[in-house]
């Protein structure tokens, strides 16, 4: 089964064609980072307009790659999918309407997917991973631990009470004067710093909760205690990264133990983080099976959308009536 997926929930315009939920035929991503850099973050209206300008280009490129590399024609595509939410509604509408239009033109089904379930499915791309597993989903908008019992049977077993992990990364990066998108820059600087330079606190919350506002404030206090020119940026980055990744992995491990599941996987943009991946893979020494999506499938992409359309679509008898939504 060949599915063309489209992703436009935030600041990436993406189209991909995936065979049977796992095999990548074409994967095209156009990032808007350069556009939003000047504003220090994503401007929803600007993002939506850029999706409109780019959507036909990325879809055509996906079709072209499929033809050139696999001799697949548009008529061979079995279904068209897009992210329905959560995300920026003006942005989502562009991908949703493009996928619905393609489905009507080629007379094939339209499939809607939830962006978060899409991130989980990034783990199925070019792997043979099968449920059950525990998934730590860390993105710009969410921090969740999800018990994936089967492809379409998932339960959120922990989530954040305040900021999402990517959000904390971006805010802490900004405190230190790093420009948008801060998460990846913070990660790079952290690799050159001393992770023991500062001891940041861990929030005392329930086993099914994360909270990062205290950590954010603790970093702010340290930043304020230096004058700007002498700020030990690399050490603060390393110490912050050590604290947050330790909390995320320890908590996920405890929940995996609680539910007796020995496979742990990552997903979402922060799954690209070097230290988080290192700590996850180190769990193999303790008898866990671990997976993380390839780097290109961590941040927003359409390959995960097409995979999710195959494994875990939004269930409805009338997919063409699905409407974009901003929050879960
Ligand atoms: O999943 P994603 O592409 O978009 C959302 O669905 O939110 O995640 C984007 C988030 C941003 O907050 C970005 O700063 C963060 O992922 N991110 C990282 C890294 N790469 C991306 N955070 C920490 N370390 C990274 N290497
Ligand atoms: Zn995302």
CSV table of N, CA and C in Angstrom, one decimal, residues 118-238:
chain,number,residue,atom,x,y,z
A,118,UNK,N,1.7,10.6,14.8
A,118,UNK,CA,2.7,10.6,13.7
A,118,UNK,C,4.1,10.5,14.2
A,119,UNK,N,4.4,11.3,15.3
A,119,UNK,CA,5.8,11.2,15.8
A,119,UNK,C,6.1,9.8,16.3
A,120,UNK,N,5.1,9.2,17.0
A,120,UNK,CA,5.4,7.8,17.5
A,120,UNK,C,5.7,6.9,16.3
A,121,UNK,N,5.0,7.1,15.2
A,121,UNK,CA,5.2,6.2,14.0
A,121,UNK,C,6.5,6.4,13.3
A,122,UNK,N,7.2,7.5,13.6
A,122,UNK,CA,8.6,7.8,13.0
A,122,UNK,C,9.5,6.6,13.3
A,123,UNK,N,9.2,5.9,14.4
A,123,UNK,CA,10.0,4.7,14.8
A,123,UNK,C,9.8,3.5,13.9
A,124,UNK,N,8.8,3.5,13.1
A,124,UNK,CA,8.5,2.4,12.2
A,124,UNK,C,9.2,2.5,10.9
A,125,UNK,N,9.7,3.7,10.6
A,125,UNK,CA,10.3,4.0,9.3
A,125,UNK,C,11.7,3.3,9.2
A,126,UNK,N,11.8,2.4,8.2
A,126,UNK,CA,13.0,1.7,7.9
A,126,UNK,C,13.5,0.8,9.1
A,127,UNK,N,12.5,0.4,9.9
A,127,UNK,CA,12.9,-0.5,11.0
A,127,UNK,C,11.8,-1.6,11.0
A,128,UNK,N,12.0,-2.6,11.9
A,128,UNK,CA,11.0,-3.7,12.0
A,128,UNK,C,10.4,-3.6,13.5
A,129,UNK,N,10.5,-2.5,14.1
A,129,UNK,CA,9.9,-2.3,15.5
A,129,UNK,C,8.4,-2.7,15.5
A,130,UNK,N,8.1,-3.4,16.5
A,130,UNK,CA,6.7,-3.8,16.7
A,130,UNK,C,6.2,-3.5,18.1
A,131,UNK,N,5.0,-3.1,18.4
A,131,UNK,CA,4.5,-3.0,19.7
A,131,UNK,C,4.5,-4.3,20.4
A,132,UNK,N,4.5,-4.4,21.8
A,132,UNK,CA,4.4,-3.3,22.7
A,132,UNK,C,5.7,-2.6,22.9
A,133,UNK,N,5.6,-1.3,23.2
A,133,UNK,CA,6.8,-0.5,23.7
A,133,UNK,C,6.3,0.7,24.4
A,134,UNK,N,7.2,1.3,25.1
A,134,UNK,CA,7.0,2.6,25.8
A,134,UNK,C,7.7,3.7,25.0
A,135,UNK,N,6.9,4.8,24.7
A,135,UNK,CA,7.5,5.8,23.9
A,135,UNK,C,7.6,7.1,24.7
A,136,UNK,N,8.8,7.7,24.7
A,136,UNK,CA,8.9,9.0,25.3
A,136,UNK,C,8.9,10.0,24.2
A,137,UNK,N,7.8,10.8,24.1
A,137,UNK,CA,7.5,11.8,23.1
A,137,UNK,C,7.9,13.2,23.6
A,138,UNK,N,8.9,13.8,23.0
A,138,UNK,CA,9.4,15.1,23.4
A,138,UNK,C,9.5,16.0,22.2
A,139,UNK,N,8.6,17.0,22.1
A,139,UNK,CA,8.6,17.9,21.0
A,139,UNK,C,8.5,19.3,21.5
A,140,UNK,N,8.2,20.2,20.5
A,140,UNK,CA,8.1,21.6,20.9
A,140,UNK,C,6.9,21.9,21.7
A,141,UNK,N,5.8,21.1,21.5
A,141,UNK,CA,4.6,21.3,22.2
A,141,UNK,C,4.2,20.3,23.2
A,142,UNK,N,4.9,19.2,23.3
A,142,UNK,CA,4.4,18.1,24.1
A,142,UNK,C,5.6,17.4,24.8
A,143,UNK,N,5.3,16.8,26.0
A,143,UNK,CA,6.2,15.9,26.7
A,143,UNK,C,5.2,14.8,27.3
A,144,UNK,N,5.3,13.6,26.7
A,144,UNK,CA,4.4,12.5,27.1
A,144,UNK,C,5.2,11.2,27.2
A,145,UNK,N,4.8,10.3,28.1
A,145,UNK,CA,5.2,8.9,28.0
A,145,UNK,C,3.9,8.2,27.5
A,146,UNK,N,4.1,7.4,26.4
A,146,UNK,CA,2.9,6.7,25.9
A,146,UNK,C,3.2,5.2,25.9
A,147,UNK,N,2.1,4.5,26.4
A,147,UNK,CA,2.2,3.0,26.4
A,147,UNK,C,1.6,2.6,25.1
A,148,UNK,N,2.4,2.0,24.2
A,148,UNK,CA,1.9,1.6,22.9
A,148,UNK,C,1.7,0.1,23.0
A,149,UNK,N,0.5,-0.3,23.2
A,149,UNK,CA,0.2,-1.8,23.3
A,149,UNK,C,0.1,-2.4,22.0
A,150,UNK,N,-0.5,-1.7,21.1
A,150,UNK,CA,-0.6,-2.2,19.7
A,150,UNK,C,-0.6,-0.9,18.8
A,151,UNK,N,-0.5,-1.1,17.5
A,151,UNK,CA,-0.3,0.0,16.6
A,151,UNK,C,-1.4,1.1,16.8
A,152,UNK,N,-2.6,0.6,17.1
A,152,UNK,CA,-3.7,1.6,17.3
A,152,UNK,C,-4.3,1.6,18.7
A,153,UNK,N,-3.5,1.0,19.6
A,153,UNK,CA,-3.9,1.0,21.0
A,153,UNK,C,-2.9,1.7,21.9
A,154,UNK,N,-3.1,3.0,22.2
A,154,UNK,CA,-2.1,3.7,22.9
A,154,UNK,C,-2.7,4.5,24.0
A,155,UNK,N,-1.9,4.6,25.1
A,155,UNK,CA,-2.4,5.3,26.3
A,155,UNK,C,-1.3,6.3,26.8
A,156,UNK,N,-1.7,7.5,27.1
A,156,UNK,CA,-0.7,8.4,27.7
A,156,UNK,C,-0.6,8.1,29.2
A,157,UNK,N,0.6,7.8,29.6
A,157,UNK,CA,0.8,7.4,31.0
A,157,UNK,C,1.5,8.4,31.8
A,158,UNK,N,2.1,9.5,31.2
A,158,UNK,CA,2.7,10.6,31.9
A,158,UNK,C,2.7,11.8,31.0
A,159,UNK,N,2.6,13.0,31.5
A,159,UNK,CA,2.8,14.2,30.7
A,159,UNK,C,3.2,15.4,31.6
A,160,UNK,N,3.5,16.5,30.9
A,160,UNK,CA,4.1,17.6,31.6
A,160,UNK,C,2.9,18.5,32.2
A,161,UNK,N,3.2,19.1,33.4
A,161,UNK,CA,2.2,19.9,34.0
A,161,UNK,C,2.5,21.4,33.5
A,162,UNK,N,3.6,21.7,32.9
A,162,UNK,CA,3.8,23.0,32.5
A,162,UNK,C,4.4,23.0,31.0
A,163,UNK,N,5.7,23.4,30.9
A,163,UNK,CA,6.3,23.5,29.6
A,163,UNK,C,6.6,22.1,28.9
A,164,UNK,N,6.6,22.1,27.6
A,164,UNK,CA,7.1,20.9,26.9
A,164,UNK,C,8.6,21.0,26.8
A,165,UNK,N,9.2,19.8,26.6
A,165,UNK,CA,10.7,19.7,26.6
A,165,UNK,C,11.3,20.7,25.6
A,166,UNK,N,10.8,20.6,24.3
A,166,UNK,CA,11.4,21.5,23.3
A,166,UNK,C,11.2,22.9,23.6
A,167,UNK,N,10.1,23.3,24.3
A,167,UNK,CA,9.8,24.6,24.7
A,167,UNK,C,10.8,25.1,25.7
A,168,UNK,N,11.1,24.2,26.7
A,168,UNK,CA,12.1,24.6,27.7
A,168,UNK,C,13.5,24.8,27.1
A,169,UNK,N,13.8,23.9,26.2
A,169,UNK,CA,15.1,24.0,25.4
A,169,UNK,C,15.2,25.4,24.8
A,170,UNK,N,14.1,25.7,24.0
A,170,UNK,CA,14.1,27.0,23.3
A,170,UNK,C,14.2,28.2,24.2
A,171,UNK,N,13.4,28.1,25.3
A,171,UNK,CA,13.4,29.2,26.3
A,171,UNK,C,14.8,29.4,27.0
A,172,UNK,N,15.3,28.3,27.4
A,172,UNK,CA,16.7,28.3,28.1
A,172,UNK,C,17.7,28.9,27.1
A,173,UNK,N,17.6,28.4,25.9
A,173,UNK,CA,18.6,28.9,24.8
A,173,UNK,C,18.5,30.4,24.7
A,174,UNK,N,17.2,30.9,24.7
A,174,UNK,CA,17.0,32.3,24.5
A,174,UNK,C,17.6,33.1,25.7
A,175,UNK,N,17.5,32.5,26.9
A,175,UNK,CA,18.0,33.1,28.1
A,175,UNK,C,19.5,33.4,27.9
A,176,UNK,N,20.2,32.5,27.2
A,176,UNK,CA,21.6,32.6,27.0
A,176,UNK,C,22.0,33.3,25.7
A,177,UNK,N,21.0,33.9,25.1
A,177,UNK,CA,21.2,34.7,23.9
A,177,UNK,C,21.4,33.9,22.6
A,178,UNK,N,21.0,32.6,22.6
A,178,UNK,CA,21.1,31.8,21.4
A,178,UNK,C,19.8,32.1,20.6
A,179,UNK,N,20.0,32.2,19.3
A,179,UNK,CA,18.9,32.6,18.4
A,179,UNK,C,18.0,31.3,18.1
A,180,UNK,N,16.8,31.6,17.7
A,180,UNK,CA,15.9,30.5,17.3
A,180,UNK,C,16.4,29.8,16.0
A,181,UNK,N,16.3,28.5,15.9
A,181,UNK,CA,15.8,27.6,16.9
A,181,UNK,C,16.8,27.2,17.9
A,182,UNK,N,16.6,27.4,19.1
A,182,UNK,CA,17.6,27.3,20.2
A,182,UNK,C,18.0,25.9,20.6
A,183,UNK,N,17.0,25.0,20.5
A,183,UNK,CA,17.2,23.6,21.1
A,183,UNK,C,18.5,23.0,20.5
A,184,UNK,N,18.6,23.0,19.2
A,184,UNK,CA,19.7,22.3,18.6
A,184,UNK,C,21.0,23.0,18.8
A,185,UNK,N,21.0,24.3,19.0
A,185,UNK,CA,22.2,25.1,19.3
A,185,UNK,C,22.7,24.8,20.7
A,186,UNK,N,21.7,24.8,21.6
A,186,UNK,CA,22.0,24.4,23.0
A,186,UNK,C,22.7,23.1,23.1
A,187,UNK,N,22.1,22.1,22.4
A,187,UNK,CA,22.6,20.7,22.3
A,187,UNK,C,24.1,20.7,21.9
A,188,UNK,N,24.4,21.5,20.9
A,188,UNK,CA,25.8,21.5,20.3
A,188,UNK,C,26.8,22.1,21.4
A,189,UNK,N,26.4,23.2,22.0
A,189,UNK,CA,27.2,23.9,23.0
A,189,UNK,C,27.4,23.0,24.2
A,190,UNK,N,26.3,22.3,24.6
A,190,UNK,CA,26.4,21.4,25.8
A,190,UNK,C,27.5,20.3,25.6
A,191,UNK,N,27.7,19.9,24.4
A,191,UNK,CA,28.6,18.8,24.2
A,191,UNK,C,30.1,19.3,24.4
A,192,UNK,N,30.3,20.6,24.5
A,192,UNK,CA,31.6,21.1,24.8
A,192,UNK,C,31.8,21.6,26.2
A,193,UNK,N,30.7,21.5,27.0
A,193,UNK,CA,30.7,22.0,28.4
A,193,UNK,C,30.9,21.0,29.5
A,194,UNK,N,31.0,21.5,30.7
A,194,UNK,CA,31.1,20.6,31.9
A,194,UNK,C,29.8,20.4,32.5
A,195,UNK,N,29.2,19.2,32.4
A,195,UNK,CA,27.9,18.9,32.9
A,195,UNK,C,27.8,18.9,34.4
A,196,UNK,N,28.9,18.9,35.1
A,196,UNK,CA,28.9,19.0,36.6
A,196,UNK,C,29.1,20.4,37.1
A,197,UNK,N,29.2,21.4,36.2
A,197,UNK,CA,29.5,22.8,36.6
A,197,UNK,C,28.4,23.3,37.5
A,198,UNK,N,27.2,23.0,37.2
A,198,UNK,CA,26.1,23.5,38.0
A,198,UNK,C,25.1,22.3,38.3
A,199,UNK,N,24.6,22.3,39.5
A,199,UNK,CA,23.7,21.2,39.9
A,199,UNK,C,22.3,21.9,39.9
A,200,UNK,N,21.5,21.5,38.9
A,200,UNK,CA,20.1,22.0,38.8
A,200,UNK,C,19.2,21.1,39.4
A,201,UNK,N,18.1,21.6,40.0
A,201,UNK,CA,17.2,20.8,40.8
A,201,UNK,C,16.2,19.9,39.9
A,202,UNK,N,15.8,18.8,40.5
A,202,UNK,CA,14.8,18.0,39.8
A,202,UNK,C,13.4,18.3,40.5
A,203,UNK,N,12.4,18.5,39.7
A,203,UNK,CA,11.1,18.8,40.3
A,203,UNK,C,10.5,17.6,41.1
A,204,UNK,N,9.9,17.9,42.2
A,204,UNK,CA,9.3,16.8,43.0
A,204,UNK,C,7.9,16.7,42.6
A,205,UNK,N,7.6,15.8,41.6
A,205,UNK,CA,6.2,15.7,41.1
A,205,UNK,C,5.9,14.2,41.1
A,206,UNK,N,4.6,13.9,40.8
A,206,UNK,CA,4.2,12.5,40.7
A,206,UNK,C,4.9,11.7,39.7
A,207,UNK,N,4.8,10.3,39.8
A,207,UNK,CA,5.5,9.5,38.8
A,207,UNK,C,5.0,9.7,37.4
A,208,UNK,N,3.7,10.2,37.3
A,208,UNK,CA,3.2,10.3,35.9
A,208,UNK,C,3.2,11.8,35.5
A,209,UNK,N,4.0,12.6,36.1
A,209,UNK,CA,4.1,14.0,35.7
A,209,UNK,C,5.6,14.5,35.5
A,210,UNK,N,5.7,15.5,34.6
A,210,UNK,CA,7.0,16.2,34.5
A,210,UNK,C,6.7,17.6,34.7
A,211,UNK,N,7.6,18.4,35.3
A,211,UNK,CA,7.5,19.8,35.5
A,211,UNK,C,8.9,20.4,35.2
A,212,UNK,N,8.9,21.4,34.4
A,212,UNK,CA,10.2,22.0,34.1
A,212,UNK,C,10.3,23.5,34.4
A,213,UNK,N,9.2,24.1,35.0
A,213,UNK,CA,9.3,25.5,35.2
A,213,UNK,C,10.4,25.9,36.3
A,214,UNK,N,10.5,25.0,37.3
A,214,UNK,CA,11.6,25.3,38.3
A,214,UNK,C,13.0,25.2,37.7
A,215,UNK,N,13.2,24.3,36.8
A,215,UNK,CA,14.5,24.2,36.2
A,215,UNK,C,14.8,25.4,35.4
A,216,UNK,N,13.8,25.9,34.7
A,216,UNK,CA,13.9,27.1,33.9
A,216,UNK,C,14.3,28.3,34.7
A,217,UNK,N,13.6,28.4,35.9
A,217,UNK,CA,13.9,29.5,36.8
A,217,UNK,C,15.3,29.4,37.4
A,218,UNK,N,15.7,28.1,37.7
A,218,UNK,CA,17.1,27.9,38.2
A,218,UNK,C,18.1,28.3,37.2
A,219,UNK,N,17.9,28.0,36.0
A,219,UNK,CA,18.9,28.5,34.9
A,219,UNK,C,18.9,30.0,34.9
A,220,UNK,N,17.7,30.6,34.9
A,220,UNK,CA,17.6,32.1,34.9
A,220,UNK,C,18.4,32.7,36.0
A,221,UNK,N,18.3,32.1,37.2
A,221,UNK,CA,19.1,32.7,38.4
A,221,UNK,C,20.6,32.6,38.1
A,222,UNK,N,21.0,31.5,37.6
A,222,UNK,CA,22.5,31.4,37.3
A,222,UNK,C,22.9,32.4,36.3
A,223,UNK,N,22.1,32.5,35.2
A,223,UNK,CA,22.4,33.5,34.1
A,223,UNK,C,22.5,34.9,34.7
A,224,UNK,N,21.6,35.2,35.6
A,224,UNK,CA,21.5,36.6,36.1
A,224,UNK,C,22.7,36.8,37.1
A,225,UNK,N,23.3,35.8,37.6
A,225,UNK,CA,24.4,36.0,38.6
A,225,UNK,C,25.7,36.3,37.9
A,226,UNK,N,25.8,36.3,36.5
A,226,UNK,CA,27.0,36.6,35.8
A,226,UNK,C,26.8,37.9,35.0
A,227,UNK,N,27.9,38.6,34.7
A,227,UNK,CA,27.6,39.7,33.7
A,227,UNK,C,27.8,39.0,32.3
A,228,UNK,N,27.1,39.6,31.4
A,228,UNK,CA,26.9,39.0,30.1
A,228,UNK,C,28.2,38.5,29.4
A,229,UNK,N,29.2,39.2,29.5
A,229,UNK,CA,30.5,38.9,28.8
A,229,UNK,C,31.2,37.7,29.4
A,230,UNK,N,30.9,37.4,30.7
A,230,UNK,CA,31.6,36.2,31.3
A,230,UNK,C,30.7,35.0,31.5
A,231,UNK,N,29.5,35.0,30.9
A,231,UNK,CA,28.6,33.9,31.1
A,231,UNK,C,29.2,32.6,30.6
A,232,UNK,N,29.3,31.5,31.5
A,232,UNK,CA,29.8,30.3,31.1
A,232,UNK,C,28.8,29.4,30.3
A,233,UNK,N,28.5,29.9,29.1
A,233,UNK,CA,27.4,29.3,28.3
A,233,UNK,C,27.5,27.8,28.1
A,234,UNK,N,28.7,27.3,27.8
A,234,UNK,CA,28.8,25.9,27.5
A,234,UNK,C,28.5,25.1,28.7
A,235,UNK,N,29.0,25.5,29.9
A,235,UNK,CA,28.8,24.8,31.1
A,235,UNK,C,27.3,24.8,31.6
A,236,UNK,N,26.7,25.9,31.4
A,236,UNK,CA,25.3,26.0,31.7
A,236,UNK,C,24.5,25.1,30.8
A,237,UNK,N,24.8,25.1,29.5
A,237,UNK,CA,24.1,24.3,28.6
A,237,UNK,C,24.3,22.8,29.0
A,238,UNK,N,25.5,22.4,29.3
A,238,UNK,CA,25.8,21.0,29.6
A,238,UNK,C,25.1,20.6,30.9
